[in-house]
Amino acid sequence: EPEVTQTPSHQVTQMGQEVILRCVPISNHLYFYWYRQILGQKVEFLVSFYNNEISEKSEIFDDQFSVERPDGSNFTLKIRSTKLEDSAMYFCASGTGGSEQYFGPGTRLTVT
Amino acid sequence: DAKTTQPPSMDCAEGRAANLPCNHSTISGNEYVYWYRQIHSQGPQYIIHGLKNNETNEMASLIITEDRKSSTLILPHATLRDTAVYYCIVLSNFGNEKLTFGTGTRLTIIP
């Protein structure tokens, strides 16, 4: 069964460094999403992406964040200058439209 | 999107049916009821969705009341692997909808 994959599973970085989280969505999906979950808190929407552009972004998704689909298979989330409060699990999801979204296993980002 | 209300936690004996309720009294005519779950620290997992008719798939059944103000997710024969937080989400189905997760119901399956 096809699934969303994410790399790395765990990323440790120092405050102020740039990180890129990578996702490979399910191959025939056209809609892509990033969510995050701070430890012990709710899953929060960050951004949705369709047709090579951002469809919607939350207030969390400020100028420090960017997304890209550099080729036909990868979908990346970049955090330009990480802060301690960016420490969280980051989930990528993909879908064919509607609200049936398929999530990856997540990347645990730890900012020290 | 319509607001949903779920009990914070529930227990169910292994092998029994787990019935998880959700209230969504302000649901509008074009909004669907979606259920997702999150097993500890994993990515959320889509379970099922419906508009007004009852739905069944290999994971669960969804029963929506006639007035659509509430619904019940049924896991027919719960196993220990069904221990998770279950989220009821109401939203339209017009593509590219973000999911807004509440606090859900923490379901614990008891051996």
PDB file of C-alpha atoms in Angstrom:
ATOM      1  CA  GLU A   1       0.000   0.000   0.000  1.00  0.00           C
ATOM      2  CA  PRO A   2       1.477   3.395  -0.949  1.00  0.00           C
ATOM      3  CA  GLU A   3       2.425   5.643   1.929  1.00  0.00           C
ATOM      4  CA  VAL A   4       3.896   9.032   2.691  1.00  0.00           C
ATOM      5  CA  THR A   5       7.523   8.911   3.777  1.00  0.00           C
ATOM      6  CA  GLN A   6       9.512  11.539   5.667  1.00  0.00           C
ATOM      7  CA  THR A   7      13.200  12.049   6.299  1.00  0.00           C
ATOM      8  CA  PRO A   8      14.951  12.358   8.609  1.00  0.00           C
ATOM      9  CA  SER A   9      12.997  10.730  11.421  1.00  0.00           C
ATOM     10  CA  HIS A  10      14.827  12.889  13.945  1.00  0.00           C
ATOM     11  CA  GLN A  11      16.744  16.123  13.375  1.00  0.00           C
ATOM     12  CA  VAL A  12      18.711  17.936  16.021  1.00  0.00           C
ATOM     13  CA  THR A  13      19.847  21.448  15.207  1.00  0.00           C
ATOM     14  CA  GLN A  14      21.173  24.508  16.951  1.00  0.00           C
ATOM     15  CA  MET A  15      19.131  27.657  17.316  1.00  0.00           C
ATOM     16  CA  GLY A  16      19.560  29.923  14.316  1.00  0.00           C
ATOM     17  CA  GLN A  17      20.434  27.131  11.904  1.00  0.00           C
ATOM     18  CA  GLU A  18      18.464  26.290   8.786  1.00  0.00           C
ATOM     19  CA  VAL A  19      16.751  22.943   8.491  1.00  0.00           C
ATOM     20  CA  ILE A  20      15.035  21.214   5.603  1.00  0.00           C
ATOM     21  CA  LEU A  21      12.495  18.519   6.291  1.00  0.00           C
ATOM     22  CA  ARG A  22      11.759  16.199   3.427  1.00  0.00           C
ATOM     23  CA  CYS A  23       8.638  14.342   2.417  1.00  0.00           C
ATOM     24  CA  VAL A  24       7.752  12.013  -0.428  1.00  0.00           C
ATOM     25  CA  PRO A  25       3.977  12.146  -0.875  1.00  0.00           C
ATOM     26  CA  ILE A  26       1.910   9.355  -2.396  1.00  0.00           C
ATOM     27  CA  SER A  27       2.653   9.422  -6.098  1.00  0.00           C
ATOM     28  CA  ASN A  28      -0.748  10.269  -7.614  1.00  0.00           C
ATOM     29  CA  HIS A  29      -1.655  12.852  -4.980  1.00  0.00           C
ATOM     30  CA  LEU A  30      -1.890  16.506  -5.942  1.00  0.00           C
ATOM     31  CA  TYR A  31      -2.469  18.213  -2.592  1.00  0.00           C
ATOM     32  CA  PHE A  32       0.277  18.499  -0.019  1.00  0.00           C
ATOM     33  CA  TYR A  33       0.320  19.690   3.566  1.00  0.00           C
ATOM     34  CA  TRP A  34       2.565  20.282   6.534  1.00  0.00           C
ATOM     35  CA  TYR A  35       1.349  20.068  10.120  1.00  0.00           C
ATOM     36  CA  ARG A  36       3.223  20.179  13.367  1.00  0.00           C
ATOM     37  CA  GLN A  37       2.641  18.933  16.889  1.00  0.00           C
ATOM     38  CA  ILE A  38       4.476  20.365  19.853  1.00  0.00           C
ATOM     39  CA  LEU A  39       4.908  17.735  22.541  1.00  0.00           C
ATOM     40  CA  GLY A  40       1.670  17.225  24.447  1.00  0.00           C
ATOM     41  CA  GLN A  41      -0.294  19.650  22.276  1.00  0.00           C
ATOM     42  CA  LYS A  42      -2.714  19.430  19.350  1.00  0.00           C
ATOM     43  CA  VAL A  43      -1.755  18.786  15.761  1.00  0.00           C
ATOM     44  CA  GLU A  44      -1.627  22.210  14.061  1.00  0.00           C
ATOM     45  CA  PHE A  45      -1.964  23.048  10.379  1.00  0.00           C
ATOM     46  CA  LEU A  46       0.964  24.935   8.851  1.00  0.00           C
ATOM     47  CA  VAL A  47       0.481  25.100   5.103  1.00  0.00           C
ATOM     48  CA  SER A  48      -1.236  23.529   2.131  1.00  0.00           C
ATOM     49  CA  PHE A  49       0.211  23.379  -1.381  1.00  0.00           C
ATOM     50  CA  TYR A  50      -1.418  22.676  -4.718  1.00  0.00           C
ATOM     51  CA  ASN A  51      -0.443  23.279  -8.319  1.00  0.00           C
ATOM     52  CA  ASN A  52       3.002  24.487  -7.282  1.00  0.00           C
ATOM     53  CA  GLU A  53       1.814  27.202  -5.002  1.00  0.00           C
ATOM     54  CA  ILE A  54       0.687  27.732  -1.449  1.00  0.00           C
ATOM     55  CA  SER A  55      -3.090  27.431  -1.112  1.00  0.00           C
ATOM     56  CA  GLU A  56      -3.378  28.387   2.522  1.00  0.00           C
ATOM     57  CA  LYS A  57      -1.054  29.011   5.426  1.00  0.00           C
ATOM     58  CA  SER A  58      -1.573  29.477   9.126  1.00  0.00           C
ATOM     59  CA  GLU A  59      -0.279  32.307  11.247  1.00  0.00           C
ATOM     60  CA  ILE A  60       2.459  29.965  12.442  1.00  0.00           C
ATOM     61  CA  PHE A  61       3.823  29.808   8.902  1.00  0.00           C
ATOM     62  CA  ASP A  62       5.712  33.103   8.941  1.00  0.00           C
ATOM     63  CA  ASP A  63       8.613  34.325   6.804  1.00  0.00           C
ATOM     64  CA  GLN A  64      10.950  31.846   8.450  1.00  0.00           C
ATOM     65  CA  PHE A  65       9.098  28.976   6.791  1.00  0.00           C
ATOM     66  CA  SER A  66       8.979  28.016   3.139  1.00  0.00           C
ATOM     67  CA  VAL A  67       7.837  25.024   1.145  1.00  0.00           C
ATOM     68  CA  GLU A  68       8.936  23.681  -2.174  1.00  0.00           C
ATOM     69  CA  ARG A  69       8.259  20.853  -4.532  1.00  0.00           C
ATOM     70  CA  PRO A  70      11.661  20.759  -6.209  1.00  0.00           C
ATOM     71  CA  ASP A  71      10.886  17.782  -8.445  1.00  0.00           C
ATOM     72  CA  GLY A  72       8.008  15.447  -9.176  1.00  0.00           C
ATOM     73  CA  SER A  73       8.340  13.478  -5.986  1.00  0.00           C
ATOM     74  CA  ASN A  74       9.659  15.502  -3.064  1.00  0.00           C
ATOM     75  CA  PHE A  75       7.930  18.121  -0.932  1.00  0.00           C
ATOM     76  CA  THR A  76      10.098  20.053   1.493  1.00  0.00           C
ATOM     77  CA  LEU A  77       9.633  22.353   4.450  1.00  0.00           C
ATOM     78  CA  LYS A  78      12.464  24.759   5.196  1.00  0.00           C
ATOM     79  CA  ILE A  79      12.888  26.675   8.412  1.00  0.00           C
ATOM     80  CA  ARG A  80      15.387  29.426   7.770  1.00  0.00           C
ATOM     81  CA  SER A  81      16.552  30.274  11.269  1.00  0.00           C
ATOM     82  CA  THR A  82      15.274  27.841  13.855  1.00  0.00           C
ATOM     83  CA  LYS A  83      14.068  28.902  17.281  1.00  0.00           C
ATOM     84  CA  LEU A  84      13.682  26.826  20.420  1.00  0.00           C
ATOM     85  CA  GLU A  85       9.907  26.962  20.009  1.00  0.00           C
ATOM     86  CA  ASP A  86      10.158  25.259  16.613  1.00  0.00           C
ATOM     87  CA  SER A  87      10.911  22.006  18.418  1.00  0.00           C
ATOM     88  CA  ALA A  88       8.039  19.701  17.465  1.00  0.00           C
ATOM     89  CA  MET A  89       6.979  16.735  15.375  1.00  0.00           C
ATOM     90  CA  TYR A  90       6.432  17.818  11.793  1.00  0.00           C
ATOM     91  CA  PHE A  91       4.004  15.783   9.732  1.00  0.00           C
ATOM     92  CA  CYS A  92       3.673  15.851   5.990  1.00  0.00           C
ATOM     93  CA  ALA A  93       0.373  14.775   4.431  1.00  0.00           C
ATOM     94  CA  SER A  94      -0.935  14.338   0.922  1.00  0.00           C
ATOM     95  CA  GLY A  95      -4.316  13.830  -0.677  1.00  0.00           C
ATOM     96  CA  THR A  96      -6.276  13.755  -3.899  1.00  0.00           C
ATOM     97  CA  GLY A  97      -8.656  16.521  -2.847  1.00  0.00           C
ATOM     98  CA  GLY A  98     -11.471  16.470  -0.346  1.00  0.00           C
ATOM     99  CA  SER A  99     -10.342  16.118   3.210  1.00  0.00           C
ATOM    100  CA  GLU A 100      -9.025  12.566   3.141  1.00  0.00           C
ATOM    101  CA  GLN A 101      -5.376  13.168   3.896  1.00  0.00           C
ATOM    102  CA  TYR A 102      -2.634  10.622   4.376  1.00  0.00           C
ATOM    103  CA  PHE A 103       0.071  11.447   6.872  1.00  0.00           C
ATOM    104  CA  GLY A 104       3.684  10.459   7.058  1.00  0.00           C
ATOM    105  CA  PRO A 105       5.366   9.168  10.223  1.00  0.00           C
ATOM    106  CA  GLY A 106       6.763  12.581  11.081  1.00  0.00           C
ATOM    107  CA  THR A 107      10.129  14.212  11.694  1.00  0.00           C
ATOM    108  CA  ARG A 108      10.990  15.039  15.260  1.00  0.00           C
ATOM    109  CA  LEU A 109      12.816  18.374  15.232  1.00  0.00           C
ATOM    110  CA  THR A 110      14.796  19.288  18.317  1.00  0.00           C
ATOM    111  CA  VAL A 111      16.277  22.775  18.479  1.00  0.00           C
ATOM    112  CA  THR A 112      18.944  23.283  21.122  1.00  0.00           C
TER     113      THR A 112
ATOM    114  CA  ASP B   1     -16.120  24.835  10.151  1.00  0.00           C
ATOM    115  CA  ALA B   2     -18.589  23.472  12.657  1.00  0.00           C
ATOM    116  CA  LYS B   3     -17.374  22.875  16.201  1.00  0.00           C
ATOM    117  CA  THR B   4     -17.313  19.331  17.565  1.00  0.00           C
ATOM    118  CA  THR B   5     -17.546  17.996  21.108  1.00  0.00           C
ATOM    119  CA  GLN B   6     -16.071  14.660  22.146  1.00  0.00           C
ATOM    120  CA  PRO B   7     -15.579  13.010  25.539  1.00  0.00           C
ATOM    121  CA  PRO B   8     -11.950  13.359  26.622  1.00  0.00           C
ATOM    122  CA  SER B   9     -11.436   9.675  27.322  1.00  0.00           C
ATOM    123  CA  MET B  10     -13.052   6.256  27.099  1.00  0.00           C
ATOM    124  CA  ASP B  11     -12.124   2.687  27.912  1.00  0.00           C
ATOM    125  CA  CYS B  12     -13.235  -0.414  26.039  1.00  0.00           C
ATOM    126  CA  ALA B  13     -12.551  -4.086  26.638  1.00  0.00           C
ATOM    127  CA  GLU B  14     -10.540  -5.893  23.999  1.00  0.00           C
ATOM    128  CA  GLY B  15     -12.784  -7.717  21.550  1.00  0.00           C
ATOM    129  CA  ARG B  16     -15.803  -5.553  22.296  1.00  0.00           C
ATOM    130  CA  ALA B  17     -17.213  -2.825  20.092  1.00  0.00           C
ATOM    131  CA  ALA B  18     -15.895   0.640  20.826  1.00  0.00           C
ATOM    132  CA  ASN B  19     -18.473   3.374  20.272  1.00  0.00           C
ATOM    133  CA  LEU B  20     -17.062   6.887  20.130  1.00  0.00           C
ATOM    134  CA  PRO B  21     -19.578   9.734  20.120  1.00  0.00           C
ATOM    135  CA  CYS B  22     -19.244  13.176  18.608  1.00  0.00           C
ATOM    136  CA  ASN B  23     -21.607  16.134  18.792  1.00  0.00           C
ATOM    137  CA  HIS B  24     -21.659  18.629  15.930  1.00  0.00           C
ATOM    138  CA  SER B  25     -24.909  20.499  16.382  1.00  0.00           C
ATOM    139  CA  THR B  26     -23.905  23.458  14.174  1.00  0.00           C
ATOM    140  CA  ILE B  27     -23.000  21.331  11.147  1.00  0.00           C
ATOM    141  CA  SER B  28     -24.165  22.841   7.887  1.00  0.00           C
ATOM    142  CA  GLY B  29     -25.651  21.089   4.893  1.00  0.00           C
ATOM    143  CA  ASN B  30     -22.453  20.816   2.868  1.00  0.00           C
ATOM    144  CA  GLU B  31     -20.201  19.689   5.709  1.00  0.00           C
ATOM    145  CA  TYR B  32     -18.944  16.170   6.124  1.00  0.00           C
ATOM    146  CA  VAL B  33     -17.995  14.318   9.296  1.00  0.00           C
ATOM    147  CA  TYR B  34     -14.447  12.963   9.219  1.00  0.00           C
ATOM    148  CA  TRP B  35     -12.742  10.705  11.710  1.00  0.00           C
ATOM    149  CA  TYR B  36      -9.015  10.427  12.180  1.00  0.00           C
ATOM    150  CA  ARG B  37      -6.950   8.797  14.886  1.00  0.00           C
ATOM    151  CA  GLN B  38      -3.430   9.245  16.191  1.00  0.00           C
ATOM    152  CA  ILE B  39      -1.649   6.310  17.721  1.00  0.00           C
ATOM    153  CA  HIS B  40       1.018   7.501  20.137  1.00  0.00           C
ATOM    154  CA  SER B  41       3.466   9.879  18.383  1.00  0.00           C
ATOM    155  CA  GLN B  42       2.564   8.598  14.922  1.00  0.00           C
ATOM    156  CA  GLY B  43       1.049  10.639  12.133  1.00  0.00           C
ATOM    157  CA  PRO B  44      -2.739  10.971  12.188  1.00  0.00           C
ATOM    158  CA  GLN B  45      -4.536   8.253  10.269  1.00  0.00           C
ATOM    159  CA  TYR B  46      -7.684   8.734   8.216  1.00  0.00           C
ATOM    160  CA  ILE B  47     -10.455   6.343   9.275  1.00  0.00           C
ATOM    161  CA  ILE B  48     -13.738   7.193   7.582  1.00  0.00           C
ATOM    162  CA  HIS B  49     -16.023  10.030   6.573  1.00  0.00           C
ATOM    163  CA  GLY B  50     -19.675  10.585   5.742  1.00  0.00           C
ATOM    164  CA  LEU B  51     -22.269  13.188   4.839  1.00  0.00           C
ATOM    165  CA  LYS B  52     -25.588  11.809   6.009  1.00  0.00           C
ATOM    166  CA  ASN B  53     -25.744   8.107   5.270  1.00  0.00           C
ATOM    167  CA  ASN B  54     -24.104   5.530   7.477  1.00  0.00           C
ATOM    168  CA  GLU B  55     -20.759   4.395   6.153  1.00  0.00           C
ATOM    169  CA  THR B  56     -18.644   1.293   6.684  1.00  0.00           C
ATOM    170  CA  ASN B  57     -15.156   0.363   5.624  1.00  0.00           C
ATOM    171  CA  GLU B  58     -12.573  -2.179   6.686  1.00  0.00           C
ATOM    172  CA  MET B  59     -11.633  -0.131   9.740  1.00  0.00           C
ATOM    173  CA  ALA B  60     -14.878   1.157  11.174  1.00  0.00           C
ATOM    174  CA  SER B  61     -18.501   2.155  10.791  1.00  0.00           C
ATOM    175  CA  LEU B  62     -19.858   5.673  11.004  1.00  0.00           C
ATOM    176  CA  ILE B  63     -23.398   6.276  12.153  1.00  0.00           C
ATOM    177  CA  ILE B  64     -24.760   9.795  11.591  1.00  0.00           C
ATOM    178  CA  THR B  65     -28.071  10.767  13.177  1.00  0.00           C
ATOM    179  CA  GLU B  66     -30.894  11.818  10.901  1.00  0.00           C
ATOM    180  CA  ASP B  67     -30.622  15.465  11.977  1.00  0.00           C
ATOM    181  CA  ARG B  68     -26.825  15.220  11.471  1.00  0.00           C
ATOM    182  CA  LYS B  69     -26.153  16.852  14.808  1.00  0.00           C
ATOM    183  CA  SER B  70     -24.197  13.927  16.157  1.00  0.00           C
ATOM    184  CA  SER B  71     -22.380  10.826  15.010  1.00  0.00           C
ATOM    185  CA  THR B  72     -20.798   7.675  16.398  1.00  0.00           C
ATOM    186  CA  LEU B  73     -17.668   5.933  15.219  1.00  0.00           C
ATOM    187  CA  ILE B  74     -17.818   2.204  15.821  1.00  0.00           C
ATOM    188  CA  LEU B  75     -14.795  -0.064  15.959  1.00  0.00           C
ATOM    189  CA  PRO B  76     -16.559  -3.438  15.859  1.00  0.00           C
ATOM    190  CA  HIS B  77     -13.957  -5.641  17.560  1.00  0.00           C
ATOM    191  CA  ALA B  78     -11.448  -3.440  19.323  1.00  0.00           C
ATOM    192  CA  THR B  79      -7.880  -4.639  19.667  1.00  0.00           C
ATOM    193  CA  LEU B  80      -5.012  -3.271  21.741  1.00  0.00           C
ATOM    194  CA  ARG B  81      -3.681  -1.615  18.570  1.00  0.00           C
ATOM    195  CA  ASP B  82      -6.791   0.565  18.492  1.00  0.00           C
ATOM    196  CA  THR B  83      -5.607   2.442  21.574  1.00  0.00           C
ATOM    197  CA  ALA B  84      -5.249   5.996  20.243  1.00  0.00           C
ATOM    198  CA  VAL B  85      -6.684   9.508  20.283  1.00  0.00           C
ATOM    199  CA  TYR B  86      -9.697   9.722  17.975  1.00  0.00           C
ATOM    200  CA  TYR B  87     -10.642  12.989  16.328  1.00  0.00           C
ATOM    201  CA  CYS B  88     -14.009  13.937  14.889  1.00  0.00           C
ATOM    202  CA  ILE B  89     -13.637  16.790  12.386  1.00  0.00           C
ATOM    203  CA  VAL B  90     -16.403  18.531  10.498  1.00  0.00           C
ATOM    204  CA  LEU B  91     -15.642  20.407   7.296  1.00  0.00           C
ATOM    205  CA  SER B  92     -16.657  20.840   3.711  1.00  0.00           C
ATOM    206  CA  ASN B  93     -15.275  18.532   1.080  1.00  0.00           C
ATOM    207  CA  PHE B  94     -14.247  21.049  -1.530  1.00  0.00           C
ATOM    208  CA  GLY B  95     -10.653  20.026  -1.906  1.00  0.00           C
ATOM    209  CA  ASN B  96      -7.538  21.181  -0.128  1.00  0.00           C
ATOM    210  CA  GLU B  97      -9.275  21.630   3.193  1.00  0.00           C
ATOM    211  CA  LYS B  98      -6.976  21.966   6.157  1.00  0.00           C
ATOM    212  CA  LEU B  99      -7.701  19.700   9.089  1.00  0.00           C
ATOM    213  CA  THR B 100      -8.308  21.375  12.434  1.00  0.00           C
ATOM    214  CA  PHE B 101      -7.637  18.904  15.214  1.00  0.00           C
ATOM    215  CA  GLY B 102      -9.255  19.342  18.605  1.00  0.00           C
ATOM    216  CA  THR B 103      -8.341  17.379  21.693  1.00  0.00           C
ATOM    217  CA  GLY B 104     -10.257  14.266  20.600  1.00  0.00           C
ATOM    218  CA  THR B 105     -11.148  11.200  22.653  1.00  0.00           C
ATOM    219  CA  ARG B 106      -8.360   9.129  24.132  1.00  0.00           C
ATOM    220  CA  LEU B 107      -9.546   5.539  23.696  1.00  0.00           C
ATOM    221  CA  THR B 108      -7.835   2.905  25.804  1.00  0.00           C
ATOM    222  CA  ILE B 109      -8.441  -0.740  24.992  1.00  0.00           C
ATOM    223  CA  ILE B 110      -8.245  -2.855  28.117  1.00  0.00           C
ATOM    224  CA  PRO B 111      -6.913  -6.433  27.767  1.00  0.00           C
TER     225      PRO B 111
END
